[in-house]
Amino acid sequence: MFKGLSRNDLILLVGFTAFVLLMPIILKPVGAAYPALMQKFCIFGIFAIGFNILFGLTGYLSFGHAAFLGVGSYAAVWSFKLFTMNIIPAIFLSLFFAAIFAVVIGYVSLRRSGIYFSILTLAFAQMCYNLAYSVLTPLTNGETGLQLTLRDPRWIDAMFHEPGAGLPRATLFGLDTSGGGLGGFYLCAVILIICFYISMRIFRSPFGMMLRAIKSNQNRMRYTGFNTRPYLLAAFVISGMYAGLAGSLMAATDPLAGAERMQWTASGEVVLMTILGGVGTLVGPVVGAAVIKYFENIFSSFGPDTLHGVFSFLPDTIEDALVSFLSLFVGEGWNLTLGVIFVLLVIFMPGGIIEGLRRLWVIFTRKRDGGDAIPAATHPQPAE
Amino acid sequence: MSEKNIVLHVADVHKRFGGLHALADVDLQVEEGTVHAIIGPNGAGKSTLLNVCVGRIKPDQGQVVFAGEALNNHQPHEINQLGVSRVFQTPEIFADLSLLENVMIPAFAKRDGAFRFNASAPVSTQKDIREKAEAALEDVGLLNRRNVEAGSLSRGDKRRLELAMCLVQNPRLLLLDEPTAGMSRHDTNSTIDLLKRIKSRGMTKVIIEHDMHVVFSLADKISVLAQGRIIADGTPEAVRANPKVKEAYLGEEQT
Ligand SMILES: Nc1ncnc2c1ncn2[C@@H]1O[C@H](COP(=O)(O)OP(=O)(O)OP(=O)(O)O)[C@@H](O)[C@H]1O
Ligand SMILES: [Mg+2]
């Protein structure tokens, strides 16, 4: 199973696994060790890992991946409503529908490259959003969002036991995943680790190498005997399925689905996560996802009151001015902060967090070696 | 001599770019196992001719026949899979990948065809591909730099790398568009040696070249292209003696 993976990859895999599983302990000091937030890290990590398989390897920038996230969520909730609260069928249904959507959207969008590809994916995602928001209301429950009700048939569950009094919870063979406890987190964590492992295999495989070659010089690929279209479509569908899986897990930890999950802002967010962490690196997307969700959690919970608390030591006039200025950047305005961070990052650290850390590492090790060692990695390795 | 096996037949090909007649009634027959040089002044249509052969450009008229198969509606990758590899005038390589990866990729195309979803076994376990790639890098003298990023190579070295990328496929027909341009005298000579060596492997080559030293030391046959037309065709001696050629091309070259 681990044949052919280099020692560094194995170390990375073990380290990653340990970190993810120990998050409830490791993240205590930064105040992020509660399940609802940690499972968000995992879910968006999966979303971003998948996105990176397309964007990081092939360079095709999709602006519509939230469509698959939404499709995954709806499919999962329908599975909960119609069949069973067990999440296994829900996950498979989500993967299946996300794959179908990805095949269709990918097939059409990949007829173009560059900005035209991005626009096509964006257009498709907006179409999906509109379908979900209004046109397909019977399927999606429109604006309100799709939710569980007491009248849902749940045929499979009904065969085995009488429905309880309240709304049931999503489970994995009895393990409660939607109660806000550690069950949901560990479910997402384990799936994240599996997803990370699969992504590593893809990165190291001939398939992954072909994708990188397409990114580097698609023309050369054609004259080298490759039909690049199916390679791109395969990458597109895989990354769409990752998004569908993430959407499914959102429903598994909180059984509802709404159209806003498909909105272009959600598609844009995963682009930011991937770039922030490091495009084309293995762990970068997960880091980017976690960082964004962490800061979102902090900044969006701030309100003017908290700011007044922080700056209460200042004279009143300055305090008021400062608070009214800073209020723009917190709470609802958190996206503004995100925008600023993003601009700074792209300008000063274009390779993302992972690249920045690598550079620091090089500087650090060089100092220790006496100052004249040449950094070994003159060219960026695709992963680390 | 005349009843040889024709691998590549460019039959009465015309190509216009707007008002420019880039190829006019070009007819070219390349015999199996030979080196066929195409010479001619700048803008004569030499690269365009190769573009037609690899499916980059569709001819307005006429057709290209490779190994008995007409290449009218073939995609570039299909033509490559039939056994045609090409070195471009401006090197086309995978600049972000290592030299070894650059050469392994065409080897995969040869082994696995135009598409194969192979996502399970890591690249590092593909011994056969790696060995082939290393042998091809050895051939062009770049083996010791196999882990260097290809984009950092000099122009001449990029050309040699691209040559290795073609050689690793062991194509039936190799098209070379000025393979020694930008190379030092020393590298040019070693490339000539290399091309001579692989001649014994039975690979057919069409080579476009401005360097007459290269042309006359390699070619079995020469076609001279000027303003989209073939004005002379034959053995090196015959072409050298042809007064039309002297006027159109060689004359200015030798002064
Ligand atoms: N795709 C194209 N569109 C328009 N014109 C073209 C195109 N390709 C080539 N041409 C024109 O056709 C003519 C022949 O070009 P070509 O590149 O075949 O010349 P060449 O013989 O290879 O010259 P050189 O020795 O400079 O490489 C030139 O005038 C060129 O500008
Ligand atoms: Mg040319």
XYZ file of C-alpha atoms and ligand atoms in Angstrom:
671
model
C 0.000 0.000 0.000
C 2.867 2.380 0.715
C 5.144 0.915 -1.908
C 7.110 3.425 -3.881
C 6.441 6.365 -1.596
C 9.666 8.002 -0.580
C 10.775 8.230 3.018
C 9.933 11.915 3.091
C 6.433 11.183 1.906
C 5.929 8.566 4.577
C 7.175 10.947 7.246
C 4.853 13.613 5.910
C 1.942 11.204 5.927
C 2.599 10.036 9.468
C 3.126 13.582 10.683
C -0.035 14.757 9.010
C -2.063 11.897 10.449
C -0.734 12.468 13.944
C -1.382 16.178 13.754
C -4.944 15.800 12.526
C -5.866 13.157 15.074
C -4.289 15.127 17.911
C -5.856 18.438 16.953
C -8.150 18.416 20.016
C -4.980 18.605 22.147
C -2.650 20.572 19.886
C -5.135 23.329 19.117
C -6.100 23.949 22.746
C -3.584 26.776 23.246
C -4.957 28.734 20.279
C -8.527 28.220 21.408
C -9.568 26.223 18.369
C -9.981 22.829 19.978
C -13.704 22.513 19.764
C -15.339 20.014 17.419
C -17.446 22.380 15.333
C -14.398 24.377 14.281
C -12.026 21.441 13.893
C -14.435 19.579 11.682
C -14.678 22.698 9.560
C -10.889 22.588 9.168
C -11.175 19.006 7.989
C -14.103 19.528 5.627
C -12.615 22.574 3.962
C -9.257 20.829 3.957
C -10.790 18.060 1.874
C -12.412 20.601 -0.411
C -9.107 22.401 -0.914
C -7.054 19.221 -1.393
C -9.403 18.240 -4.178
C -9.337 21.679 -5.705
C -5.563 21.566 -5.674
C -5.551 18.336 -7.684
C -7.091 20.312 -10.499
C -5.589 23.754 -10.000
C -2.251 22.790 -8.486
C -1.432 20.031 -10.931
C -2.993 21.139 -14.202
C -3.122 24.902 -13.673
C -6.787 25.009 -14.719
C -8.430 27.483 -12.367
C -12.038 26.535 -11.701
C -14.267 29.228 -10.291
C -17.196 26.926 -9.856
C -16.187 24.179 -7.495
C -18.769 25.175 -4.917
C -21.380 23.707 -7.261
C -20.080 20.235 -6.439
C -20.000 21.059 -2.755
C -23.658 21.982 -2.924
C -24.589 18.953 -4.988
C -22.875 16.768 -2.404
C -24.810 18.382 0.427
C -28.173 18.067 -1.268
C -27.528 14.444 -2.206
C -26.577 13.621 1.370
C -29.606 15.311 2.891
C -31.869 13.501 0.441
C -30.255 10.265 1.447
C -31.033 11.133 5.079
C -34.603 12.004 4.196
C -35.384 9.073 1.963
C -33.259 6.176 3.125
C -31.377 6.278 6.366
C -29.555 8.512 8.773
C -26.490 6.352 8.322
C -23.924 8.499 6.551
C -22.375 5.757 4.422
C -25.094 5.739 1.734
C -25.188 9.517 1.931
C -21.484 9.757 1.181
C -21.696 7.403 -1.768
C -24.697 9.215 -3.164
C -22.863 12.539 -2.859
C -19.800 11.190 -4.612
C -21.966 9.772 -7.351
C -23.880 12.970 -8.046
C -20.817 15.177 -7.751
C -19.095 12.945 -10.295
C -21.988 13.197 -12.734
C -22.100 16.974 -12.454
C -18.326 17.150 -12.799
C -18.318 15.021 -15.933
C -20.886 17.240 -17.618
C -19.493 20.586 -16.460
C -15.913 19.471 -17.011
C -16.591 18.093 -20.446
C -17.948 21.401 -21.660
C -15.630 23.737 -19.749
C -12.450 21.927 -20.720
C -13.060 22.758 -24.347
C -11.446 26.050 -23.402
C -8.437 26.900 -21.292
C -7.204 29.870 -19.304
C -9.649 32.599 -18.428
C -12.369 31.127 -20.646
C -12.285 27.904 -18.705
C -12.624 29.836 -15.448
C -15.572 31.814 -16.787
C -17.315 28.683 -18.013
C -17.003 26.966 -14.641
C -18.233 30.126 -12.945
C -21.223 30.280 -15.267
C -22.097 26.654 -14.582
C -21.845 27.164 -10.848
C -24.108 30.185 -11.012
C -26.569 28.124 -13.018
C -26.493 25.433 -10.349
C -26.969 28.098 -7.711
C -29.995 29.529 -9.454
C -31.460 26.096 -10.021
C -31.089 25.333 -6.351
C -32.268 28.724 -5.180
C -35.446 28.993 -7.195
C -36.051 26.758 -10.194
C -35.744 23.405 -8.517
C -37.492 24.379 -5.300
C -39.272 21.018 -4.959
C -35.870 19.339 -4.869
C -33.923 21.895 -2.909
C -36.552 23.711 -0.887
C -35.285 26.972 -2.375
C -34.375 29.827 -0.099
C -35.131 28.003 3.129
C -32.772 25.166 2.351
C -33.280 21.457 2.502
C -33.873 20.125 6.007
C -34.944 17.015 7.782
C -38.584 16.834 8.808
C -40.621 14.450 10.913
C -42.577 13.413 7.831
C -39.533 12.101 5.948
C -40.034 8.461 4.991
C -36.491 7.165 5.790
C -37.482 3.798 4.350
C -34.441 1.838 5.398
C -34.464 3.143 8.951
C -38.214 2.562 9.150
C -37.707 -1.112 8.402
C -35.628 -1.554 11.522
C -37.119 0.662 14.167
C -39.945 3.031 14.953
C -39.025 6.660 14.343
C -38.232 8.508 17.576
C -40.045 11.571 18.802
C -37.674 14.320 17.589
C -35.549 14.739 14.498
C -33.016 11.944 14.217
C -29.293 12.521 14.087
C -26.837 11.420 11.410
C -24.830 8.431 12.529
C -22.084 6.122 11.468
C -23.447 2.796 12.718
C -24.447 4.312 16.013
C -21.656 6.871 16.303
C -23.370 10.231 16.480
C -21.833 12.538 13.861
C -24.196 15.496 13.846
C -24.484 16.165 17.552
C -21.625 18.644 17.649
C -19.451 16.211 19.598
C -16.092 14.627 18.804
C -17.832 11.935 16.727
C -18.358 14.317 13.844
C -14.834 15.626 14.120
C -13.198 12.207 14.084
C -15.296 11.147 11.131
C -14.097 14.172 9.165
C -10.547 13.769 10.415
C -10.263 10.174 9.262
C -11.734 10.994 5.884
C -9.382 13.953 5.570
C -6.419 11.672 6.205
C -7.633 9.215 3.580
C -8.145 12.062 1.135
C -4.679 13.376 1.853
C -3.209 9.952 1.240
C -5.052 9.587 -2.078
C -3.898 13.014 -3.142
C -0.313 12.056 -2.316
C -0.642 8.934 -4.441
C -1.999 10.983 -7.311
C 0.818 13.518 -7.000
C 3.437 10.775 -7.157
C 1.800 8.702 -9.879
C 2.378 8.824 -13.630
C -1.088 10.360 -13.880
C -0.020 13.209 -11.612
C 3.168 13.668 -13.589
C 1.158 13.967 -16.806
C -1.027 16.610 -15.188
C 2.015 18.614 -14.176
C 3.370 18.250 -17.687
C 0.088 19.564 -19.105
C 0.401 22.570 -16.828
C 3.953 23.108 -17.959
C 3.436 22.743 -21.713
C 0.214 21.338 -23.057
C 1.349 21.750 -26.621
C 4.361 19.572 -26.029
C 2.108 16.951 -24.505
C 0.050 16.777 -27.661
C 3.067 16.369 -29.924
C 4.386 13.784 -27.493
C 1.414 11.557 -28.154
C -0.947 12.382 -25.313
C -4.602 13.089 -25.621
C -4.705 15.738 -22.929
C -8.484 16.108 -22.731
C -9.230 12.874 -20.837
C -6.377 13.604 -18.436
C -7.871 16.982 -17.659
C -11.358 15.586 -17.379
C -10.190 12.888 -14.978
C -8.523 15.516 -12.803
C -11.632 17.671 -12.956
C -13.915 14.833 -11.934
C -11.658 13.730 -9.099
C -11.531 17.224 -7.703
C -15.287 17.568 -8.152
C -15.769 14.389 -6.152
C -13.562 15.733 -3.386
C -15.835 18.761 -3.267
C -18.905 16.527 -3.250
C -17.427 14.569 -0.379
C -16.810 17.773 1.542
C -20.406 18.795 0.934
C -21.552 15.415 2.111
C -19.610 15.779 5.346
C -21.130 19.189 5.923
C -24.503 17.479 5.823
C -23.287 14.594 7.944
C -22.240 16.964 10.685
C -25.250 19.229 10.283
C -28.043 17.692 8.191
C -29.156 20.579 6.049
C -28.251 21.994 2.669
C -28.740 25.459 1.276
C -28.153 27.113 -2.063
C -25.656 29.579 -0.601
C -23.158 26.728 -0.474
C -23.006 26.949 -4.256
C -22.539 30.672 -4.493
C -19.530 32.116 -6.250
C -18.155 33.417 -2.966
C -17.849 29.816 -1.818
C -16.046 28.927 -5.040
C -13.752 31.882 -4.530
C -13.012 30.872 -0.972
C -11.475 27.558 -1.962
C -9.290 29.350 -4.491
C -8.075 31.625 -1.695
C -7.445 28.702 0.629
C -5.356 26.896 -1.943
C -3.319 29.927 -2.929
C -2.881 31.033 0.669
C -1.547 27.635 1.689
C 0.495 26.976 -1.417
C -0.702 25.887 -4.841
C 0.599 22.540 -5.960
C 1.907 21.525 -2.548
C 0.457 18.586 -0.672
C -0.307 20.147 2.707
C -0.663 23.759 1.585
C -4.375 23.582 0.789
C -5.185 22.087 4.191
C -3.119 24.736 5.941
C -4.802 27.460 3.914
C -8.240 26.084 4.707
C -7.509 25.877 8.413
C -5.985 29.344 8.584
C -8.902 30.962 6.797
C -11.517 29.149 8.849
C -9.651 29.920 12.048
C -9.452 33.627 11.393
C -12.967 33.722 10.052
C -14.051 32.252 13.340
C -12.193 34.893 15.328
C -12.881 37.974 13.272
C -16.485 37.266 12.460
C -17.321 36.877 16.136
C -15.930 40.339 16.902
C -18.434 43.139 17.096
C -18.145 46.816 18.000
C -18.562 45.866 21.665
C -15.525 43.630 21.669
C -13.534 46.350 19.928
C -14.633 48.929 22.488
C -13.425 46.518 25.112
C -10.017 46.194 23.487
C -9.474 49.921 22.972
C -11.136 51.201 26.136
C -7.768 52.489 27.395
C -7.739 55.136 24.629
C -9.399 58.571 24.875
C -13.050 58.377 23.868
C -12.870 60.278 20.563
C -9.925 58.242 19.276
C -11.518 55.090 20.539
C -14.765 55.777 18.716
C -13.045 56.629 15.472
C -10.799 53.603 15.663
C -13.634 51.279 16.523
C -15.888 52.510 13.765
C -13.026 52.074 11.306
C -12.068 48.627 12.519
C -15.687 47.481 12.655
C -15.543 47.439 8.906
C -13.123 44.561 9.119
C -14.821 42.322 11.661
C -18.119 40.558 12.019
C -19.950 40.693 8.719
C -17.028 42.591 7.287
C -14.574 39.786 7.884
C -14.289 39.272 4.153
C -12.629 42.653 3.950
C -9.904 41.454 6.295
C -9.570 38.312 4.269
C -9.144 40.440 1.170
C -6.407 42.509 2.775
C -4.556 39.444 4.029
C -4.819 37.913 0.628
C -3.454 40.933 -1.199
C -0.520 41.173 1.196
C 0.175 37.507 0.824
C 0.111 37.402 -2.942
C 2.469 40.376 -3.075
C 4.928 39.375 -0.384
C 4.673 35.592 -0.333
C 3.455 34.472 -3.753
C 4.186 30.820 -3.062
C 1.806 30.765 -0.105
C 2.390 29.825 3.502
C 4.224 26.607 2.733
C 6.666 28.353 0.406
C 7.191 31.055 3.018
C 7.966 28.463 5.665
C 10.374 26.756 3.305
C 12.212 29.982 2.703
C 12.451 30.610 6.420
C 13.752 27.088 6.847
C 16.421 27.655 4.216
C 17.528 30.909 5.847
C 17.510 29.245 9.226
C 19.528 26.181 8.212
C 21.937 28.269 6.203
C 22.708 30.412 9.246
C 23.437 27.344 11.274
C 25.691 25.862 8.610
C 27.903 28.913 8.653
C 26.262 31.094 6.079
C 27.569 29.908 2.738
C 25.650 26.724 2.025
C 23.590 26.934 -1.134
C 19.953 25.982 -0.642
C 19.484 22.495 -2.006
C 16.078 23.189 -3.470
C 16.861 25.637 -6.250
C 13.628 24.531 -7.863
C 10.425 24.185 -5.900
C 9.515 20.605 -5.188
C 5.889 19.908 -5.962
C 5.163 18.950 -2.413
C 6.059 19.079 1.240
C 17.739 2.597 -55.522
C 14.456 3.940 -56.815
C 12.220 1.159 -55.525
C 12.771 2.071 -51.889
C 10.141 2.119 -49.231
C 8.619 5.592 -48.925
C 7.783 6.378 -45.264
C 6.650 9.928 -45.685
C 4.988 11.293 -48.745
C 3.966 14.936 -48.808
C 1.727 15.010 -51.854
C 1.068 18.271 -53.682
C 0.543 20.288 -50.537
C -0.578 23.901 -50.670
C -0.868 26.245 -47.736
C -1.767 29.920 -47.799
C -1.596 32.374 -44.935
C -3.733 35.236 -46.185
C -2.002 36.391 -49.322
C 1.201 34.529 -48.571
C 1.713 31.278 -50.401
C 3.724 29.534 -47.692
C 3.686 26.146 -49.425
C 3.010 25.843 -53.119
C 2.593 22.447 -54.645
C 5.147 20.815 -52.417
C 5.833 17.211 -53.192
C 8.319 15.341 -51.077
C 9.125 11.675 -50.701
C 11.253 10.418 -47.857
C 12.735 6.956 -48.027
C 12.795 4.683 -45.037
C 16.040 4.796 -43.110
C 17.478 7.865 -44.798
C 18.310 11.338 -43.629
C 16.478 13.861 -45.730
C 17.565 17.445 -45.337
C 15.415 20.434 -46.190
C 17.267 23.639 -46.738
C 16.218 27.051 -47.874
C 16.349 30.721 -46.954
C 14.448 32.237 -44.018
C 10.728 32.260 -44.482
C 10.874 29.646 -47.242
C 8.200 27.527 -45.568
C 10.365 24.815 -44.034
C 8.798 24.894 -40.577
C 5.372 25.159 -42.145
C 6.081 21.945 -44.005
C 6.846 20.157 -40.737
C 3.753 21.705 -39.157
C 1.697 20.112 -41.877
C 3.366 16.761 -41.243
C 2.614 16.695 -37.495
C -0.961 17.940 -37.790
C -0.381 21.401 -36.395
C -1.572 22.949 -39.648
C -4.099 21.519 -42.076
C -3.047 21.881 -45.705
C -5.411 23.768 -47.991
C -4.819 21.188 -50.648
C -2.978 17.904 -50.977
C -2.197 15.473 -48.219
C 0.500 13.887 -46.141
C 0.842 10.133 -46.175
C 2.821 8.455 -43.416
C 3.545 4.735 -43.674
C 0.654 4.295 -46.073
C -1.809 6.209 -43.905
C -3.205 9.556 -45.017
C -2.961 12.074 -42.182
C -5.918 14.225 -43.135
C -7.978 14.210 -39.984
C -5.425 13.072 -37.472
C -4.853 14.932 -34.233
C -1.232 15.708 -33.343
C -1.194 13.033 -30.629
C -2.476 10.424 -33.042
C 0.264 11.245 -35.509
C 2.826 10.895 -32.750
C 1.361 7.558 -31.729
C 1.796 6.394 -35.325
C 5.524 6.981 -34.912
C 6.358 10.589 -35.730
C 8.294 12.689 -33.216
C 9.402 16.239 -33.688
C 12.011 18.660 -32.399
C 10.689 22.207 -32.721
C 12.546 25.274 -33.913
C 12.016 26.931 -30.548
C 12.488 24.198 -27.966
C 9.229 22.838 -26.583
C 10.019 21.215 -23.270
C 8.448 20.976 -19.826
C 10.269 23.863 -18.251
C 9.037 23.234 -14.686
C 9.961 19.573 -14.649
C 13.290 17.876 -14.179
C 15.225 16.597 -17.174
C 14.495 13.043 -16.167
C 10.762 13.723 -15.978
C 10.919 15.491 -19.319
C 12.226 12.347 -20.945
C 10.148 9.879 -18.934
C 6.926 11.480 -20.135
C 7.413 10.652 -23.830
C 8.466 7.167 -22.800
C 5.125 6.802 -21.014
C 3.337 7.969 -24.163
C 5.108 5.282 -26.127
C 4.340 2.549 -23.598
C 0.836 3.471 -22.442
C -0.683 5.192 -25.443
C -2.544 8.466 -25.691
C -4.393 8.078 -22.402
C -4.079 5.762 -19.465
C -5.334 6.481 -15.999
C -2.420 5.215 -13.973
C -2.742 6.738 -10.528
C -1.763 3.859 -8.304
C 1.866 2.877 -8.860
C 4.183 5.810 -8.126
C 6.493 7.025 -10.851
C 9.451 5.839 -8.798
C 8.400 2.207 -9.287
C 8.439 2.433 -13.105
C 11.911 1.019 -13.615
C 11.618 0.309 -17.337
C 10.583 3.865 -18.146
C 13.300 5.311 -15.986
C 15.985 3.210 -17.613
C 14.875 4.198 -21.090
C 14.828 7.852 -20.105
C 18.288 7.658 -18.598
C 19.644 5.963 -21.690
C 18.237 8.746 -23.866
C 19.717 11.406 -21.594
C 23.018 9.585 -21.753
C 22.807 9.677 -25.556
C 22.592 13.454 -25.600
C 25.069 13.886 -22.766
C 22.719 15.304 -20.174
C 22.507 12.362 -17.817
C 24.535 13.981 -15.065
C 22.011 16.805 -14.917
C 18.924 14.600 -14.781
C 17.530 16.241 -11.644
C 17.936 19.806 -12.817
C 14.865 21.800 -13.751
C 14.622 21.922 -17.546
C 13.792 25.614 -17.708
C 17.231 26.471 -16.358
C 19.080 24.929 -19.303
C 20.809 26.941 -22.003
C 19.128 27.102 -25.380
C 21.452 24.548 -26.902
C 20.923 22.162 -24.003
C 17.156 22.550 -24.273
C 17.474 21.433 -27.852
C 19.473 18.401 -26.831
C 16.905 17.624 -24.180
C 14.126 17.855 -26.741
C 16.108 15.523 -28.955
C 16.315 13.029 -26.096
C 12.560 13.370 -25.589
C 12.085 12.308 -29.197
C 14.749 9.606 -29.224
C 13.296 7.872 -26.178
C 10.197 7.141 -28.237
C 12.340 5.473 -30.875
C 10.068 6.929 -33.549
C 9.893 5.634 -37.060
C 10.183 9.171 -38.353
C 12.038 11.944 -36.585
C 11.487 15.526 -37.696
C 14.182 17.953 -36.668
C 13.736 21.696 -37.068
C 17.196 23.237 -36.838
C 18.445 20.899 -34.121
C 21.820 22.572 -33.801
C 20.803 26.231 -33.850
C 22.166 28.004 -30.816
C 24.735 25.319 -30.087
C 28.454 25.756 -29.764
C 30.672 24.195 -32.424
C 31.553 21.449 -30.006
C 27.915 20.625 -29.188
C 26.999 20.800 -32.855
C 29.624 18.205 -33.638
C 28.512 15.907 -30.869
C 24.926 16.255 -32.080
C 26.038 15.305 -35.593
C 27.784 12.286 -34.129
C 24.684 11.359 -32.215
C 22.481 11.683 -35.281
C 24.923 9.540 -37.238
C 24.899 6.916 -34.516
C 21.126 6.656 -34.416
C 21.072 6.336 -38.163
C 22.190 2.786 -37.656
C 19.020 2.199 -35.630
C 17.066 2.597 -38.838
C 15.242 5.745 -37.822
C 14.190 7.939 -40.724
C 14.935 11.612 -40.277
C 13.855 14.819 -41.890
C 16.143 17.606 -40.858
C 15.862 21.316 -41.462
C 19.192 23.010 -41.100
C 20.943 26.219 -41.999
C 24.381 24.930 -41.116
C 25.775 23.461 -44.362
C 28.433 21.591 -42.461
C 25.691 19.682 -40.659
C 23.657 19.158 -43.812
C 26.472 17.773 -45.903
C 27.810 15.536 -43.186
C 24.444 13.917 -42.523
C 22.089 14.054 -45.461
C 21.461 11.282 -47.940
C 19.123 13.527 -49.849
C 18.454 17.216 -49.917
C 15.410 19.193 -50.944
C 15.714 22.916 -51.417
C 12.726 25.042 -50.569
C 12.426 28.669 -51.648
C 9.301 30.795 -51.394
C 7.162 27.773 -50.702
C 8.378 25.750 -53.679
C 10.807 22.909 -53.969
C 13.355 24.160 -56.464
C 15.756 21.258 -56.304
C 15.798 17.747 -55.002
C 18.491 15.069 -54.990
C 21.758 13.827 -53.569
C 24.033 16.314 -51.827
C 26.423 16.394 -54.790
C 23.655 17.049 -57.278
C 22.152 19.777 -55.153
C 25.492 21.410 -54.534
C 26.106 21.534 -58.266
C 22.668 22.851 -59.126
C 22.972 26.436 -60.398
C 19.451 27.355 -59.263
C 20.330 26.410 -55.727
C 23.545 28.353 -55.794
C 21.624 31.378 -56.834
C 18.781 31.024 -54.346
C 20.595 29.900 -51.327
C 24.083 28.510 -51.271
C 25.583 31.451 -53.049
C 24.644 33.975 -50.430
C 25.488 31.548 -47.692
C 29.065 31.051 -48.819
C 30.042 34.650 -49.247
N 0.679 30.260 -38.524
C 1.059 31.180 -39.432
N 0.250 32.204 -39.748
C 0.631 33.127 -40.656
N 1.784 33.097 -41.297
C 2.646 32.107 -41.034
C 2.321 31.095 -40.079
N 3.364 30.231 -40.018
C 4.278 30.687 -40.879
N 3.857 31.798 -41.503
C 4.574 32.536 -42.540
O 4.906 31.617 -43.550
C 6.200 31.852 -44.046
C 7.036 30.609 -43.915
O 7.309 30.409 -42.548
P 8.186 29.225 -41.991
O 8.211 29.355 -40.524
O 7.689 27.961 -42.545
O 9.616 29.572 -42.606
P 10.972 28.797 -42.399
O 11.400 28.328 -43.723
O 10.861 27.818 -41.326
O 11.920 29.994 -41.970
P 13.078 30.027 -40.869
O 14.300 29.556 -41.531
O 13.164 31.481 -40.519
O 12.640 29.196 -39.730
C 6.753 33.025 -43.261
O 6.608 34.195 -44.045
C 5.880 33.089 -42.035
O 5.744 34.408 -41.598
Mg 11.566 27.591 -39.471
